[in-house]
Amino acid sequence: MARTLAQFTITPDGAGDYTLHLEDDDGETLEFSASYEQLDLIVEAIEEQLDGDEEDMLGVDEDEDEAEEEE
């Protein structure tokens, strides 16, 4: 079963990398080291996912948008 993310932090480690802490609802924290490039890839993946889900979350209907543009 997937854990629920409660909070996270990202801190530079002073050596050019970052430490990513992910805490779940039970207070358990996982710690990861990541490079700038890895964090950038994570950001891109999140943006792509959210952009794909945006229409569903906002209730946007493409047919309505097209009808408004035609008017």
Coordinates of N, CA and C in Angstrom, one line a residue:
M1 N 0.8 -1.2 0.0 CA 0.0 0.0 0.0 C 0.9 1.2 0.0
A2 N 0.5 2.2 -0.8 CA 1.3 3.5 -0.9 C 1.1 4.3 0.4
R3 N 2.2 4.9 0.8 CA 2.2 5.8 1.9 C 1.7 7.2 1.5
T4 N 1.2 8.0 2.4 CA 0.7 9.3 2.1 C 1.8 10.3 2.5
L5 N 2.1 11.2 1.6 CA 3.1 12.2 1.8 C 2.6 13.3 2.8
A6 N 3.3 13.5 3.9 CA 2.9 14.5 4.8 C 3.6 15.8 4.6
Q7 N 4.9 15.7 4.4 CA 5.7 16.9 4.1 C 7.0 16.5 3.4
F8 N 7.7 17.5 2.9 CA 9.0 17.2 2.3 C 9.9 18.5 2.4
T9 N 11.2 18.2 2.4 CA 12.1 19.4 2.3 C 13.2 19.0 1.4
I10 N 13.8 20.0 0.8 CA 14.9 19.9 -0.1 C 16.0 20.9 0.4
T11 N 17.2 20.4 0.7 CA 18.2 21.3 1.2 C 19.5 21.0 0.4
P12 N 20.2 22.1 0.1 CA 21.5 21.9 -0.6 C 22.5 21.3 0.4
D13 N 23.4 20.4 0.0 CA 24.3 19.8 0.9 C 25.7 20.4 0.9
G14 N 25.9 21.5 0.1 CA 27.1 22.2 0.1 C 28.1 21.7 -0.8
A15 N 27.9 20.5 -1.4 CA 28.8 19.9 -2.4 C 28.2 19.9 -3.8
G16 N 27.2 20.6 -4.0 CA 26.6 20.7 -5.3 C 25.4 19.8 -5.5
D17 N 25.1 19.0 -4.5 CA 23.9 18.1 -4.6 C 22.9 18.6 -3.5
Y18 N 21.8 17.9 -3.4 CA 20.7 18.2 -2.6 C 20.2 17.0 -1.8
T19 N 19.7 17.3 -0.6 CA 19.1 16.2 0.2 C 17.6 16.4 0.2
L20 N 16.9 15.4 -0.2 CA 15.5 15.4 -0.3 C 14.9 14.5 0.9
H21 N 14.1 15.1 1.8 CA 13.5 14.3 2.9 C 12.0 14.2 2.6
L22 N 11.5 13.0 2.6 CA 10.1 12.8 2.4 C 9.5 12.1 3.6
E23 N 8.5 12.8 4.2 CA 7.9 12.3 5.5 C 6.5 11.8 5.2
D24 N 6.2 10.6 5.8 CA 4.8 10.1 5.6 C 4.0 10.5 6.8
D25 N 2.7 10.1 6.8 CA 1.8 10.4 7.9 C 2.2 9.8 9.2
D26 N 2.9 8.7 9.2 CA 3.4 8.1 10.4 C 4.6 8.7 11.0
G27 N 5.2 9.7 10.3 CA 6.4 10.4 10.8 C 7.6 9.8 10.3
E28 N 7.6 8.7 9.5 CA 8.8 8.1 9.0 C 9.3 8.9 7.9
T29 N 10.6 9.2 7.9 CA 11.2 10.0 6.9 C 12.2 9.2 6.1
L30 N 12.1 9.4 4.8 CA 13.1 8.8 3.8 C 14.0 9.9 3.4
E31 N 15.3 9.7 3.2 CA 16.3 10.7 2.9 C 17.0 10.2 1.6
F32 N 17.0 11.1 0.6 CA 17.6 10.8 -0.7 C 18.6 11.9 -1.0
S33 N 19.7 11.6 -1.7 CA 20.6 12.5 -2.3 C 20.3 12.6 -3.7
A34 N 20.3 13.8 -4.3 CA 19.9 14.0 -5.7 C 20.7 15.2 -6.2
S35 N 21.1 15.0 -7.5 CA 21.8 16.1 -8.2 C 20.8 17.2 -8.7
Y36 N 21.3 18.3 -9.1 CA 20.5 19.3 -9.7 C 19.7 18.8 -10.9
E37 N 20.4 18.0 -11.7 CA 19.8 17.4 -12.9 C 18.6 16.5 -12.5
Q38 N 18.8 15.7 -11.5 CA 17.8 14.7 -11.0 C 16.6 15.5 -10.5
L39 N 16.8 16.5 -9.7 CA 15.7 17.3 -9.2 C 14.9 18.0 -10.4
D40 N 15.7 18.5 -11.4 CA 15.1 19.1 -12.6 C 14.2 18.1 -13.3
L41 N 14.6 16.8 -13.4 CA 13.8 15.8 -14.1 C 12.5 15.5 -13.3
I42 N 12.7 15.5 -11.9 CA 11.5 15.3 -11.1 C 10.5 16.5 -11.3
V43 N 11.0 17.7 -11.4 CA 10.1 18.9 -11.6 C 9.4 18.7 -12.9
E44 N 10.1 18.4 -14.0 CA 9.5 18.2 -15.3 C 8.5 17.1 -15.3
A45 N 8.7 16.0 -14.6 CA 7.8 14.9 -14.6 C 6.5 15.3 -13.8
I46 N 6.7 16.1 -12.8 CA 5.5 16.6 -12.0 C 4.7 17.5 -12.8
E47 N 5.4 18.5 -13.5 CA 4.7 19.4 -14.4 C 3.9 18.7 -15.5
E48 N 4.5 17.7 -16.1 CA 3.8 17.0 -17.2 C 2.6 16.3 -16.7
Q49 N 2.7 15.7 -15.5 CA 1.6 15.0 -14.9 C 0.4 16.0 -14.5
L50 N 0.8 17.1 -13.9 CA -0.2 18.0 -13.5 C -0.9 18.7 -14.7
D51 N -0.1 19.0 -15.7 CA -0.6 19.6 -17.0 C -1.6 18.6 -17.6
G52 N -1.3 17.4 -17.6 CA -2.2 16.4 -18.2 C -3.5 16.2 -17.3
D53 N -3.4 16.4 -16.0 CA -4.5 16.2 -15.2 C -5.3 17.5 -15.0
E54 N -4.8 18.6 -15.4 CA -5.4 20.0 -15.1 C -6.8 20.1 -15.6
E55 N -7.1 19.6 -16.8 CA -8.4 19.7 -17.4 C -9.4 18.9 -16.6
D56 N -9.0 17.7 -16.1 CA -9.9 16.9 -15.3 C -10.2 17.6 -14.0
M57 N -9.1 18.1 -13.4 CA -9.3 18.7 -12.0 C -10.1 20.0 -12.1
L58 N -9.9 20.8 -13.1 CA -10.6 22.1 -13.2 C -12.0 21.9 -13.9
G59 N -12.3 20.8 -14.4 CA -13.6 20.6 -15.1 C -13.7 21.3 -16.4
V60 N -12.5 21.5 -17.1 CA -12.5 22.1 -18.4 C -13.0 21.2 -19.4
D61 N -13.9 21.7 -20.3 CA -14.4 20.9 -21.3 C -13.9 21.5 -22.7
E62 N -13.2 20.7 -23.4 CA -12.6 21.2 -24.7 C -13.7 21.6 -25.7
D63 N -14.9 20.9 -25.7 CA -15.9 21.3 -26.6 C -16.5 22.7 -26.3
E64 N -16.6 23.0 -25.0 CA -17.1 24.3 -24.5 C -16.1 25.4 -24.9
D65 N -14.8 25.1 -24.8 CA -13.7 26.1 -25.1 C -13.8 26.3 -26.6
E66 N -13.9 25.3 -27.4 CA -14.0 25.5 -28.9 C -15.2 26.3 -29.3
A67 N -16.3 26.0 -28.6 CA -17.6 26.8 -29.0 C -17.4 28.3 -28.6
E68 N -16.8 28.5 -27.5 CA -16.6 29.9 -27.1 C -15.6 30.6 -28.1
E69 N -14.6 30.0 -28.6 CA -13.7 30.6 -29.5 C -14.4 30.9 -30.8
E70 N -15.3 30.0 -31.2 CA -16.0 30.2 -32.5 C -16.9 31.5 -32.5
E71 N -17.4 31.8 -31.3 CA -18.4 32.9 -31.1 C -17.7 34.2 -31.2

